[in-house]
XYZ file of N, CA and C in Angstrom:
669
model
N -0.694 22.485 -2.176
C -0.657 21.591 -2.426
C -1.681 20.988 -3.354
N -1.821 21.498 -4.880
C -2.696 21.350 -5.496
C -1.885 20.391 -6.919
N -0.726 20.302 -6.471
C 0.351 19.239 -7.660
C 0.365 17.827 -6.795
N -0.338 17.530 -5.559
C 0.369 16.387 -5.036
C -0.794 15.236 -5.513
N -0.113 14.495 -4.935
C -0.874 12.938 -5.509
C -1.756 12.530 -3.859
N -0.981 12.854 -3.207
C -1.311 12.794 -1.776
C -1.170 13.940 -0.967
N -2.573 14.240 0.112
C -2.106 15.508 0.623
C -3.127 15.057 2.184
N -2.064 15.164 3.242
C -2.784 14.719 4.540
C -2.486 16.132 5.239
N -4.335 16.379 4.993
C -4.396 17.888 5.718
C -4.731 17.870 7.134
N -4.081 18.124 8.828
C -4.293 18.085 9.741
C -5.254 16.841 10.991
N -4.558 15.925 10.143
C -5.454 14.935 10.511
C -4.879 14.897 12.192
N -6.193 14.364 13.114
C -5.825 13.976 14.205
C -6.962 12.583 14.006
N -6.635 11.803 15.249
C -7.497 10.813 15.214
C -7.342 10.514 16.953
N -8.400 10.200 17.220
C -8.117 9.898 18.526
C -9.872 8.591 18.741
N -9.694 8.061 20.474
C -10.600 6.700 20.365
C -10.629 6.992 21.589
N -12.210 6.652 21.949
C -12.856 7.202 23.013
C -13.357 5.848 23.790
N -12.683 5.263 24.995
C -13.779 3.911 25.673
C -14.309 4.275 27.337
N -14.369 3.356 27.868
C -14.490 3.596 29.554
C -13.368 4.533 30.312
N -12.551 4.040 29.897
C -11.384 4.456 30.703
C -10.331 6.092 30.089
N -11.766 6.254 29.076
C -11.038 7.878 28.506
C -10.781 7.836 26.859
N -10.367 8.741 26.639
C -10.034 9.045 25.053
C -8.241 8.854 24.760
N -8.323 8.168 24.311
C -6.560 7.690 23.372
C -6.149 8.294 22.207
N -5.284 9.318 22.575
C -4.874 10.190 21.259
C -3.962 9.534 20.379
N -4.231 8.985 19.637
C -3.260 8.261 18.141
C -2.561 9.251 17.502
N -3.169 10.286 16.607
C -2.420 10.773 15.954
C -2.755 12.425 16.166
N -1.723 12.922 16.069
C -1.822 14.678 16.743
C -1.459 15.789 15.523
N -2.346 15.754 14.240
C -2.265 16.988 13.494
C -1.060 16.920 12.790
N -1.643 15.349 11.760
C -0.307 14.965 10.947
C -0.583 15.943 9.335
N 0.364 16.348 8.725
C -0.089 17.277 7.547
C 1.271 16.815 6.855
N 0.939 17.057 5.502
C 1.988 16.800 4.800
C 1.806 16.294 3.289
N 2.141 16.782 2.040
C 2.069 16.496 1.152
C 2.490 15.654 0.489
N 2.341 14.522 -0.586
C 3.082 13.538 -2.011
C 3.180 13.843 -2.985
N 4.105 14.262 -4.131
C 3.920 14.068 -5.161
C 3.561 12.748 -6.293
N 3.495 13.459 -6.962
C 2.871 11.956 -8.284
C 4.683 11.261 -8.334
N 5.033 10.112 -8.101
C 6.298 9.559 -8.315
C 6.776 9.289 -7.060
N 6.887 10.670 -6.156
C 7.695 10.401 -5.011
C 7.418 8.985 -4.075
N 8.459 8.797 -3.206
C 8.531 7.707 -2.447
C 8.649 8.372 -0.828
N 8.011 7.739 0.211
C 7.983 8.398 1.247
C 7.675 6.868 2.398
N 8.538 6.925 3.458
C 8.050 5.923 4.502
C 8.462 6.709 5.386
N 6.900 6.192 6.115
C 5.962 6.169 7.321
C 6.870 5.485 8.662
N 7.960 5.653 9.449
C 8.601 5.336 10.339
C 8.480 5.607 11.720
N 8.372 4.481 12.810
C 8.237 4.420 13.710
C 7.969 3.398 14.835
N 8.056 3.260 16.388
C 7.890 2.342 17.266
C 6.494 1.644 16.844
N 6.859 0.525 17.590
C 5.230 -0.062 17.440
C 4.440 0.726 18.162
N 3.394 1.300 17.910
C 1.903 1.496 18.504
C 2.155 2.666 18.112
N 2.877 3.653 17.675
C 3.337 5.200 17.205
C 1.920 5.954 16.352
N 1.182 4.746 15.990
C 0.007 5.290 14.978
C 0.796 5.074 13.249
N 1.406 4.568 12.963
C 2.180 4.919 11.676
C 0.783 3.824 10.663
N 0.571 2.537 11.209
C -0.142 1.844 10.253
C -1.822 2.018 10.409
N -1.895 2.992 11.466
C -3.310 3.811 11.941
C -3.363 5.351 10.590
N -2.470 5.869 10.540
C -1.830 7.182 9.982
C -1.943 6.270 8.119
N -1.223 4.684 7.639
C -1.741 4.505 6.279
C -3.251 4.134 6.023
N -4.072 3.253 7.428
C -5.256 3.503 7.008
C -6.039 4.672 6.904
N -5.734 5.520 7.332
C -6.597 7.234 6.864
C -5.748 7.871 5.560
N -4.945 7.198 5.420
C -4.317 7.636 4.022
C -4.968 6.833 2.357
N -4.976 5.764 3.029
C -6.409 4.980 2.306
C -7.731 4.829 2.045
N -8.085 5.270 3.411
C -9.770 5.551 3.539
C -10.179 4.420 4.201
N -9.883 4.006 4.848
C -10.243 2.187 5.560
C -10.723 2.732 6.586
N -10.109 4.068 7.343
C -10.124 3.651 9.217
C -10.457 5.686 8.478
N -11.196 6.581 9.321
C -11.782 7.684 9.156
C -11.028 8.798 10.703
N -10.401 9.669 10.106
C -9.822 10.738 11.386
C -10.702 11.198 11.914
N -10.125 11.748 13.636
C -11.406 12.889 14.112
C -11.575 14.299 13.499
N -10.372 14.225 13.208
C -10.623 15.785 12.636
C -9.401 16.002 11.140
N -9.422 16.745 10.186
C -8.356 16.504 9.120
C -9.118 15.786 8.285
N -8.211 15.696 7.117
C -8.699 15.310 5.931
C -7.770 14.511 5.030
N -7.866 13.462 3.877
C -6.976 13.336 2.920
C -7.571 13.474 1.873
N -6.513 14.150 1.018
C -7.043 14.272 -0.351
C -6.029 13.204 -1.691
N -6.823 12.687 -2.015
C -5.916 11.612 -2.975
C -5.768 12.158 -4.955
N -5.405 12.825 -5.251
C -5.639 13.298 -6.790
C -6.141 14.654 -6.951
N -6.701 15.176 -5.482
C -7.562 16.536 -5.739
C -8.556 15.725 -5.209
N -8.989 15.064 -4.651
C -10.401 14.550 -4.224
C -10.145 14.189 -2.613
N -11.245 14.789 -2.194
C -11.652 15.026 -0.934
C -12.297 13.538 -0.300
N -11.089 12.795 -0.089
C -12.110 10.963 0.237
C -12.912 11.169 1.451
N -12.991 11.952 2.015
C -13.808 11.752 2.936
C -15.124 12.981 3.226
N -15.045 13.236 2.203
C -16.513 14.152 1.783
C -17.655 13.600 0.916
N -16.936 12.454 0.769
C -18.341 11.234 -0.507
C -17.923 10.460 0.668
N -19.022 8.812 -0.063
C -19.746 7.943 1.040
C -18.722 6.814 0.904
N -18.836 5.658 1.556
C -17.799 4.907 1.766
C -17.745 3.777 0.458
N -18.775 4.203 -0.482
C -19.569 3.263 -1.665
C -18.208 4.290 -2.642
N -18.124 5.586 -2.904
C -17.767 6.009 -3.606
C -16.056 6.143 -3.032
N -15.024 5.758 -1.825
C -14.543 5.801 -1.425
C -13.852 4.268 -2.100
N -14.152 3.358 -1.408
C -14.082 2.508 -2.439
C -13.707 2.063 -3.739
N -14.538 2.750 -4.576
C -14.857 2.944 -5.841
C -13.321 3.696 -6.099
N -13.000 5.301 -5.448
C -11.715 5.414 -5.585
C -10.865 4.591 -5.903
N -10.498 4.122 -4.378
C -9.402 3.088 -4.190
C -9.277 1.965 -5.235
N -10.475 1.129 -5.728
C -10.281 0.186 -6.679
C -9.822 1.730 -8.270
N -9.938 2.317 -8.034
C -9.453 2.683 -9.493
C -7.692 3.562 -9.419
N -7.396 3.990 -8.217
C -5.992 4.692 -7.881
C -5.081 3.966 -7.032
N -5.318 3.431 -5.651
C -4.755 2.760 -5.157
C -4.737 1.386 -5.093
N -2.869 0.814 -4.763
C -2.537 -0.434 -4.654
C -2.134 -0.956 -3.122
N -2.361 -2.358 -2.939
C -2.204 -2.477 -1.688
C -0.803 -3.616 -1.548
N -0.236 -3.774 -0.380
C 0.700 -5.065 -0.429
C 1.068 -4.638 1.335
N 0.215 -5.823 1.856
C 0.631 -6.492 2.994
C 1.089 -6.741 4.196
N 1.366 -7.008 5.125
C 2.554 -7.868 5.241
C 1.981 -9.587 5.787
N 1.018 -9.544 5.856
C -0.056 -11.207 5.552
C -0.381 -11.436 4.341
N 0.127 -10.541 3.412
C 0.050 -11.117 2.072
C -1.292 -10.808 1.473
N -2.646 -10.987 2.464
C -3.606 -11.055 2.192
C -4.670 -11.541 0.563
N -3.667 -13.023 0.553
C -4.038 -13.717 -0.615
C -5.641 -14.707 -0.010
N -6.117 -14.449 -1.489
C -7.481 -15.379 -1.351
C -7.289 -16.948 -1.268
N -7.150 -17.229 -0.473
C -6.774 -19.608 -0.301
C -7.563 -20.183 -1.812
N -8.950 -19.330 -1.767
C -9.590 -20.617 -2.623
C -9.265 -20.641 -3.982
N -8.010 -19.510 -4.381
C -7.825 -18.849 -5.823
C -6.736 -19.322 -5.866
N -6.227 -19.771 -7.242
C -4.593 -19.632 -7.851
C -4.384 -18.661 -7.667
N -3.034 -18.426 -8.123
C -2.074 -17.252 -8.148
C -2.462 -16.685 -9.635
N -2.942 -16.673 -10.334
C -3.537 -16.627 -11.160
C -4.759 -16.149 -11.302
N -5.668 -16.276 -10.449
C -6.431 -16.208 -10.312
C -6.592 -14.826 -9.276
N -5.928 -14.806 -8.436
C -5.759 -13.716 -7.439
C -5.400 -12.354 -7.722
N -4.430 -12.967 -8.699
C -3.901 -11.370 -9.659
C -5.237 -10.802 -10.834
N -5.988 -11.765 -11.371
C -6.997 -11.524 -12.050
C -8.020 -10.943 -11.497
N -8.443 -10.921 -10.294
C -9.775 -10.745 -9.467
C -9.636 -9.197 -9.811
N -8.747 -8.274 -9.728
C -9.952 -6.533 -9.449
C -9.535 -6.261 -11.101
N -8.428 -6.668 -11.868
C -9.133 -7.035 -13.283
C -10.425 -7.139 -13.721
N -10.421 -8.165 -13.316
C -12.039 -8.887 -13.868
C -12.958 -7.750 -12.984
N -12.920 -6.916 -11.698
C -13.718 -6.403 -10.995
C -13.721 -5.088 -11.544
N -12.570 -4.701 -12.308
C -12.467 -2.834 -12.915
C -13.599 -3.980 -14.844
N -13.688 -4.391 -14.826
C -14.674 -5.215 -16.104
C -13.677 -5.017 -17.121
N -12.257 -5.531 -17.107
C -11.215 -5.540 -18.089
C -11.335 -7.341 -18.524
N -11.190 -7.084 -20.207
C -11.980 -8.568 -21.341
C -10.139 -8.846 -21.166
N -9.166 -8.312 -21.019
C -7.439 -9.094 -21.284
C -7.069 -9.635 -19.706
N -8.347 -9.760 -18.701
C -7.895 -10.245 -17.310
C -6.801 -11.428 -17.401
N -7.232 -12.180 -17.984
C -6.046 -12.884 -17.474
C -4.732 -12.843 -18.710
N -4.555 -12.437 -19.613
C -3.627 -11.894 -20.558
C -3.024 -10.637 -19.180
N -3.141 -10.142 -19.218
C -2.727 -9.168 -18.180
C -2.132 -9.885 -16.840
N -2.874 -10.668 -15.985
C -1.833 -11.023 -15.162
C -1.171 -12.224 -15.362
N -1.440 -12.819 -16.077
C -0.497 -13.679 -16.730
C 1.448 -12.365 -16.875
N 0.783 -11.920 -17.447
C 2.272 -10.846 -17.988
C 2.565 -10.427 -16.535
N 1.734 -9.941 -15.647
C 2.296 -9.553 -14.242
C 3.296 -10.587 -13.785
N 2.606 -11.968 -13.466
C 3.302 -12.784 -12.839
C 4.514 -13.056 -13.408
N 4.504 -13.073 -14.925
C 5.982 -13.502 -15.169
C 7.216 -12.440 -15.200
N 6.277 -11.309 -15.214
C 6.929 -10.161 -14.155
C 7.836 -10.010 -13.285
N 7.171 -10.726 -12.220
C 8.064 -10.941 -10.415
C 8.068 -12.219 -10.785
N 8.309 -13.363 -11.606
C 9.315 -14.310 -11.878
C 8.395 -15.291 -11.512
N 7.383 -15.427 -11.278
C 6.238 -16.624 -10.987
C 5.773 -17.594 -12.355
N 5.649 -17.403 -13.511
C 5.453 -17.913 -14.819
C 4.978 -19.134 -14.103
N 6.154 -20.336 -13.578
C 5.944 -21.512 -13.312
C 4.861 -21.846 -12.132
N 3.964 -20.564 -11.670
C 3.347 -21.319 -10.761
C 1.912 -20.075 -10.459
N 1.529 -20.258 -12.232
C 0.596 -19.569 -12.278
C -1.084 -20.148 -11.207
N -1.148 -21.906 -11.464
C -1.918 -22.479 -11.352
C -2.120 -22.710 -9.386
N -0.953 -22.310 -8.894
C -0.073 -22.906 -7.225
C -1.376 -21.956 -6.314
N -1.986 -22.715 -5.624
C -2.594 -22.372 -4.547
C -1.545 -21.596 -3.651
N -2.147 -20.033 -2.771
C -1.063 -19.889 -1.494
C -0.581 -20.660 -0.513
N -1.586 -21.735 -0.315
C -0.886 -22.575 0.990
C 0.269 -23.519 0.367
N 0.578 -23.412 -1.135
C 1.707 -24.352 -1.240
C 2.446 -23.280 -1.881
N 2.876 -21.823 -1.429
C 3.608 -20.917 -2.135
C 4.507 -20.447 -0.875
N 5.611 -20.661 -1.310
C 6.358 -19.994 0.015
C 6.195 -18.577 -0.104
N 6.412 -17.651 1.397
C 6.572 -16.452 1.960
C 6.635 -15.432 0.789
N 7.636 -15.371 -0.017
C 7.916 -14.735 -0.837
C 7.389 -14.943 -2.076
N 7.103 -16.021 -2.220
C 6.553 -16.100 -3.858
C 4.952 -15.335 -3.504
N 4.334 -15.923 -1.881
C 3.089 -15.142 -1.794
C 3.471 -13.654 -2.014
N 3.963 -13.323 -1.595
C 4.514 -11.461 -1.575
C 4.211 -11.141 -2.686
N 5.109 -11.710 -4.122
C 5.229 -11.678 -4.871
C 3.764 -11.700 -5.739
N 3.089 -12.491 -5.247
C 1.754 -12.078 -5.846
C 1.108 -11.176 -5.435
N 1.525 -10.888 -4.372
C 0.174 -9.987 -3.486
C 0.956 -8.582 -4.681
N 2.236 -7.897 -4.599
C 2.759 -7.494 -5.792
C 2.419 -7.202 -7.106
N 2.409 -8.534 -7.456
C 1.409 -8.531 -9.203
C 0.071 -8.288 -8.705
N -0.538 -8.535 -7.802
C -1.728 -7.908 -7.851
C -2.123 -6.907 -7.653
N -1.495 -5.971 -7.177
C -1.154 -4.311 -6.459
C -0.295 -3.608 -7.807
N 0.017 -4.108 -8.156
C 0.641 -3.326 -9.614
C -0.034 -3.924 -10.888
N -1.158 -4.490 -11.092
C -1.381 -5.126 -12.299
C -2.148 -3.873 -12.847
N -3.071 -3.380 -11.762
C -3.871 -2.030 -12.343
C -3.158 -0.427 -12.890
N -2.153 -0.909 -12.735
C -0.649 0.677 -12.413
C -1.663 1.494 -11.956
N -1.735 1.436 -10.352
C -2.102 2.283 -9.491
C -1.490 3.295 -9.322
N -1.757 4.493 -9.487
C -1.476 6.139 -9.083
C -0.642 5.761 -7.731
N -1.037 5.212 -6.443
C -0.478 5.606 -5.463
C -0.389 3.738 -5.121
N 0.740 3.356 -4.251
C 0.576 2.077 -3.919
C 1.179 2.622 -2.366
N 0.366 1.511 -1.190
C 0.482 1.685 -0.180
C 0.809 0.057 0.374
N 1.535 0.210 1.384
C 2.604 -1.001 1.652
C 2.779 -0.843 3.240
N 2.274 -1.933 4.166
C 2.354 -1.806 5.165
C 2.869 -2.719 5.868
N 4.885 -2.795 6.301
C 5.568 -3.506 6.333
C 5.891 -5.001 5.530
N 5.559 -4.688 4.229
C 5.755 -5.861 3.820
C 6.526 -6.716 3.461
N 7.603 -6.852 4.307
C 8.892 -7.809 4.560
C 8.623 -8.300 5.978
N 7.537 -7.986 6.557
C 7.632 -8.091 8.429
C 7.854 -9.811 8.002
N 6.970 -10.109 7.293
C 6.413 -11.696 7.238
C 7.571 -12.365 6.678
N 9.085 -11.647 6.009
C 9.759 -12.390 5.500
C 11.229 -12.977 5.843
N 11.726 -14.195 5.237
C 13.430 -13.515 6.093
C 14.310 -12.977 5.657
N 15.014 -12.206 6.029
C 16.115 -11.044 5.406
C 16.057 -11.105 4.409
N 16.756 -12.432 3.446
C 17.605 -12.305 2.170
C 16.068 -12.279 1.271
N 14.916 -12.608 1.488
C 13.685 -13.205 1.154
C 13.534 -11.545 1.239
N 12.907 -11.448 1.880
C 12.640 -9.327 1.962
C 12.973 -8.315 1.425
N 14.577 -9.000 1.182
C 15.567 -8.094 0.261
C 15.048 -8.080 -0.977
N 15.068 -9.240 -1.613
C 14.352 -9.246 -2.822
C 13.257 -9.099 -3.277
N 12.400 -8.952 -2.478
C 10.833 -8.713 -2.313
C 11.093 -6.826 -2.459
N 11.684 -6.326 -1.487
C 12.225 -4.802 -1.759
C 12.072 -4.295 -2.950
N 13.758 -4.786 -3.450
C 14.157 -4.518 -4.564
C 13.093 -5.019 -5.842
N 12.333 -5.561 -6.108
C 11.449 -6.086 -6.773
C 10.090 -4.644 -6.625
N 9.988 -4.509 -5.415
C 9.021 -3.128 -5.193
C 9.331 -2.270 -5.652
N 10.719 -2.251 -5.536
C 11.093 -0.499 -6.436
C 11.446 -0.389 -7.705
N 11.416 -1.570 -8.092
C 11.693 -1.797 -9.765
C 10.184 -1.336 -10.336
N 9.222 -2.322 -9.735
C 7.812 -1.931 -10.582
C 7.928 -0.468 -10.156
N 8.432 -0.104 -9.133
C 7.721 1.245 -8.907
C 8.367 2.141 -9.791
N 9.663 2.027 -9.828
C 10.259 2.849 -11.334
C 9.364 2.870 -12.256
N 9.399 2.014 -12.768
C 8.585 1.028 -13.931
C 7.518 1.893 -14.585
N 6.390 2.123 -13.560
C 5.084 2.784 -13.516
C 4.711 3.520 -12.884
N 5.871 4.377 -12.355
C 5.770 6.062 -11.827
C 4.586 5.898 -10.927
N 4.709 5.012 -10.120
C 3.802 4.603 -8.982
C 3.946 5.705 -7.780
N 3.117 6.311 -7.169
C 3.581 7.007 -5.319
C 3.477 5.900 -5.064
N 4.615 5.955 -4.061
C 4.692 4.443 -2.697
C 5.134 5.160 -1.525
N 4.018 4.494 -0.601
C 3.834 5.156 0.961
C 3.990 3.772 1.579
N 5.625 3.664 2.349
C 5.968 2.545 2.520
C 6.091 2.272 4.217
N 5.563 1.601 5.147
C 5.104 1.636 6.691
C 6.380 0.536 7.191
N 7.202 1.352 7.201
C 8.195 -0.002 8.418
C 8.887 0.509 9.353
N 9.517 -0.603 9.852
C 10.448 -0.475 11.477
C 11.531 -0.518 10.973
N 12.047 -1.004 9.532
C 13.703 -1.585 9.012
C 13.854 0.184 8.220
N 15.029 0.326 9.101
C 15.525 1.944 8.556
C 16.397 1.285 7.261
N 16.729 0.460 7.029
C 17.686 0.269 5.698
C 16.827 0.542 4.590
N 15.552 -0.087 5.051
C 13.955 0.486 4.143
C 13.975 1.537 3.097
N 13.474 2.244 4.755
C 13.158 3.731 4.459
C 14.127 5.157 4.281
N 15.581 4.418 3.941
C 16.262 5.105 3.311
C 16.883 4.965 1.807
N 15.891 4.060 1.359
C 15.790 3.883 0.087
C 14.414 4.962 -0.650
N 13.967 5.665 0.356
C 12.712 6.233 0.254
C 13.228 7.619 0.107
N 12.751 8.455 -0.932
C 13.080 9.892 -0.969
C 12.541 10.701 0.265
N 11.610 10.651 0.967
C 10.877 10.821 2.111
C 11.184 10.028 3.424
N 11.458 10.304 4.481
C 10.894 9.727 5.772
C 10.162 10.541 6.468
N 8.844 10.087 7.158
C 8.187 10.930 7.889
C 8.409 9.520 9.143
N 8.923 10.567 10.051
C 8.755 9.703 11.175
C 7.755 10.146 12.283
N 6.695 8.822 12.631
C 5.688 9.099 13.350
C 6.426 8.941 14.977
N 6.418 9.671 16.308
C 6.658 9.315 17.688
C 5.306 10.008 18.008
N 4.555 9.272 19.367
C 3.977 9.171 19.918
C 2.457 10.076 19.146
N 2.249 9.407 17.938
C 0.986 10.012 17.340
C 1.887 11.350 16.337
N 2.588 11.907 16.649
C 2.667 13.038 16.382
C 4.033 13.151 15.045
N 4.417 13.761 14.028
C 5.388 13.568 12.603
C 6.440 14.381 13.120
N 7.383 13.823 13.140
C 8.745 14.646 13.271
C 9.053 15.002 11.603
N 10.049 16.502 11.841
C 10.163 17.087 10.681
C 11.862 16.240 10.893
């Protein structure tokens, strides 16, 4: 697995409360190479979003580990994990996760500024132009349509040219036609930048566009 950009190694996840122990993930094991596209599919509650959170290092496994570009992300503390995410990973969420008090341009500039980039405004403007929003730079999220907000989210995710893009139901809040356009744009940007894409979706049409499909059923990965 040494040539893998993502390596999920025998990951288990369970939670315990007063009613007992619930096993969410059971011995998930797979690897993805650079530039590979993979869809994680499964019914609601199957554990696919939990798996994506563990790949991102936002949640911790009960057993097993995840390696990102060779780095065991659970062998370091949360600050180091956050720094690794900032350098290597882009995110796109169903709920967009834009900052309401920032304009479209400022939302996309933010990760660049956090990275210390002096050209943040120029790079963010270019990226928003790439996703077709050059006329909406100064608009706040509340006046943007759902499709426009997700385009801002895509621009923000791709602006740092991440090695890995993690997307959780990115069209879940959009109508069918808008969702189709967003997915086309996401795959275009992915090809342009050579990013490894891991996509959680319940839409098998979207999943079929990926090179790999990882089906999670009752916490287990099916071949």
